Short mmCIF file of C-alpha atoms and ligand atoms in Angstrom, two decimals:
data_model
loop_
_atom_site.label_atom_id
_atom_site.label_comp_id
_atom_site.label_asym_id
_atom_site.label_seq_id
_atom_site.Cartn_x
_atom_site.Cartn_y
_atom_site.Cartn_z
CA UNK A 1 4.13 -35.62 -7.48
CA UNK A 2 7.45 -37.05 -7.13
CA UNK A 3 9.04 -34.25 -5.27
CA UNK A 4 10.72 -34.67 -1.88
CA UNK A 5 10.26 -30.96 -0.53
CA UNK A 6 6.58 -30.40 -2.06
CA UNK A 7 5.12 -33.73 -1.00
CA UNK A 8 6.94 -32.65 2.60
CA UNK A 9 4.78 -29.19 2.94
CA UNK A 10 1.78 -30.73 1.17
CA UNK A 11 1.72 -33.06 4.56
CA UNK A 12 2.05 -36.31 2.69
CA UNK A 13 5.72 -36.97 3.56
CA UNK A 14 6.71 -36.63 8.11
CA UNK A 15 8.68 -34.69 8.05
CA UNK A 16 10.48 -32.26 11.78
CA UNK A 17 8.48 -29.04 10.26
CA UNK A 18 9.67 -26.13 13.18
CA UNK A 19 7.41 -23.65 10.86
CA UNK A 20 5.02 -23.44 8.33
CA UNK A 21 3.92 -19.81 6.66
CA UNK A 22 1.78 -19.66 3.35
CA UNK A 23 4.63 -19.52 1.12
CA UNK A 24 7.76 -21.75 2.83
CA UNK A 25 7.79 -24.25 5.28
CA UNK A 26 10.43 -24.71 7.00
CA UNK A 27 11.19 -28.35 8.50
CA UNK A 28 14.99 -30.45 9.73
CA UNK A 29 17.41 -31.66 7.13
CA UNK A 30 16.97 -35.93 7.68
CA UNK A 31 20.72 -35.70 7.00
CA UNK A 32 21.76 -32.73 8.99
CA UNK A 33 25.66 -31.57 8.85
CA UNK A 34 24.52 -30.57 12.58
CA UNK A 35 22.18 -30.50 15.40
CA UNK A 36 19.47 -27.88 14.21
CA UNK A 37 20.17 -27.97 10.59
CA UNK A 38 17.06 -26.35 8.80
CA UNK A 39 15.62 -26.50 5.29
CA UNK A 40 13.43 -23.57 4.61
CA UNK A 41 11.74 -24.11 1.36
CA UNK A 42 9.25 -22.49 -0.93
CA UNK A 43 6.07 -23.78 -1.82
CA UNK A 44 6.47 -23.05 -4.76
CA UNK A 45 8.15 -25.76 -7.19
CA UNK A 46 10.69 -23.46 -8.00
CA UNK A 47 14.81 -25.18 -8.82
CA UNK A 48 16.38 -21.33 -8.87
CA UNK A 49 16.48 -18.35 -6.62
CA UNK A 50 16.14 -16.70 -10.09
CA UNK A 51 12.78 -19.04 -10.95
CA UNK A 52 11.12 -17.33 -7.54
CA UNK A 53 8.60 -14.95 -8.38
CA UNK A 54 9.42 -11.83 -6.26
CA UNK A 55 6.94 -12.53 -3.99
CA UNK A 56 7.51 -15.94 -3.06
CA UNK A 57 11.91 -14.85 -2.64
CA UNK A 58 10.60 -12.42 0.53
CA UNK A 59 8.74 -14.90 2.83
CA UNK A 60 11.09 -17.52 1.78
CA UNK A 61 13.97 -15.40 3.75
CA UNK A 62 11.10 -13.57 5.77
CA UNK A 63 11.30 -17.11 6.78
CA UNK A 64 15.00 -17.44 7.26
CA UNK A 65 15.28 -14.05 9.22
CA UNK A 66 12.67 -15.73 11.35
CA UNK A 67 13.81 -18.89 11.60
CA UNK A 68 17.80 -17.91 12.12
CA UNK A 69 18.11 -16.50 15.81
CA UNK A 70 15.38 -19.17 17.53
CA UNK A 71 18.01 -21.94 15.77
CA UNK A 72 20.81 -21.11 17.06
CA UNK A 73 19.41 -21.04 20.43
CA UNK A 74 17.26 -24.40 20.33
CA UNK A 75 20.86 -25.53 20.11
CA UNK A 76 22.90 -22.87 21.63
CA UNK A 77 24.99 -23.03 18.56
CA UNK A 78 27.59 -19.70 18.08
CA UNK A 79 26.90 -18.91 14.64
CA UNK A 80 25.24 -20.23 11.72
CA UNK A 81 26.26 -21.05 7.88
CA UNK A 82 23.30 -20.02 5.60
CA UNK A 83 23.65 -21.17 2.36
CA UNK A 84 22.06 -22.31 -1.36
CA UNK A 85 23.45 -24.44 -3.90
CA UNK A 86 22.03 -22.49 -6.68
CA UNK A 87 21.65 -24.96 -10.16
CA UNK A 88 22.69 -28.89 -9.96
CA UNK A 89 26.65 -27.23 -11.03
CA UNK A 90 26.19 -26.63 -7.31
CA UNK A 91 25.57 -30.09 -6.29
CA UNK A 92 22.20 -28.90 -5.74
CA UNK A 93 19.97 -32.49 -5.36
CA UNK A 94 16.62 -32.10 -4.68
CA UNK A 95 15.76 -29.35 -7.61
CA UNK A 96 13.15 -27.29 -4.98
CA UNK A 97 14.87 -23.99 -3.59
CA UNK A 98 16.00 -24.92 -0.46
CA UNK A 99 18.15 -22.67 2.26
CA UNK A 100 20.75 -24.26 4.47
CA UNK A 101 20.24 -23.64 7.85
CA UNK A 102 23.62 -25.48 10.02
CA UNK A 103 24.16 -23.93 13.11
CA UNK A 104 27.96 -23.57 13.73
CA UNK A 105 30.74 -23.41 16.86
CA UNK A 106 33.91 -22.18 17.27
CA UNK A 107 36.27 -25.52 16.25
CA UNK A 108 33.99 -27.46 14.52
CA UNK A 109 36.19 -28.08 11.71
CA UNK A 110 33.87 -26.79 9.17
CA UNK A 111 34.99 -23.61 7.11
CA UNK A 112 33.56 -21.04 5.88
CA UNK A 113 31.65 -20.84 2.91
CA UNK A 114 34.95 -18.62 0.92
CA UNK A 115 36.80 -23.18 2.71
CA UNK A 116 34.12 -24.31 -0.39
CA UNK A 117 35.94 -22.84 -3.81
CA UNK A 118 39.58 -23.93 -5.01
CA UNK A 119 39.51 -21.63 -7.36
CA UNK A 120 40.46 -17.85 -7.52
CA UNK A 121 38.35 -15.36 -10.40
CA UNK A 122 39.90 -15.40 -13.82
CA UNK A 123 38.41 -11.96 -15.05
CA UNK A 124 39.60 -8.34 -13.56
CA UNK A 125 36.37 -7.51 -10.88
CA UNK A 126 35.64 -4.38 -13.01
CA UNK A 127 34.67 -5.97 -16.34
CA UNK A 128 32.47 -8.25 -14.25
CA UNK A 129 30.86 -5.95 -12.16
CA UNK A 130 29.39 -3.88 -15.38
CA UNK A 131 28.86 -7.30 -17.41
CA UNK A 132 26.40 -7.64 -13.81
CA UNK A 133 25.60 -4.32 -14.16
CA UNK A 134 24.63 -5.11 -18.11
CA UNK A 135 22.69 -7.78 -17.50
CA UNK A 136 20.28 -6.17 -14.71
CA UNK A 137 19.79 -3.36 -16.83
CA UNK A 138 21.42 -0.41 -14.01
CA UNK A 139 23.65 2.07 -14.45
CA UNK A 140 27.64 2.27 -14.08
CA UNK A 141 26.40 5.72 -12.05
CA UNK A 142 25.47 3.54 -9.32
CA UNK A 143 28.74 2.69 -8.33
CA UNK A 144 28.47 6.82 -7.32
CA UNK A 145 26.59 6.45 -4.14
CA UNK A 146 22.97 7.59 -2.98
CA UNK A 147 22.77 11.72 -2.76
CA UNK A 148 22.65 13.60 0.25
ZN1 LIG B 201 9.13 -29.61 -4.78
#
């Protein structure tokens, strides 16, 4: 087992663990972008969100939800940026899904998620929406809203 996150989950490598649940573990990033930078990882070694079992994904994001407030409170942050680098092209360096919770303060100099993208879209939004609905196997009828 060479994956550093698997080894942290297994207790083979020391980490500053802040929460541990059966299907997800949270610990402080060893190269924090800010005080209180937490990583939340699933127990299962899975490279990308779309490869996760649905129950594992639910457990992972339940723990993110559980940690968001206390992490913010612990370092008296004004907010947090929560993100996932999902796949090699995104700069994901460890191929084990991990959610970053990075505490933020107004004026901390870091931008929003929008600032990491230099280019805009190239295809019409409606075309992309149709392609995603097709890939999901959902009908265009969902655009109409729920019956009241
Ligand atoms: Zn792993």
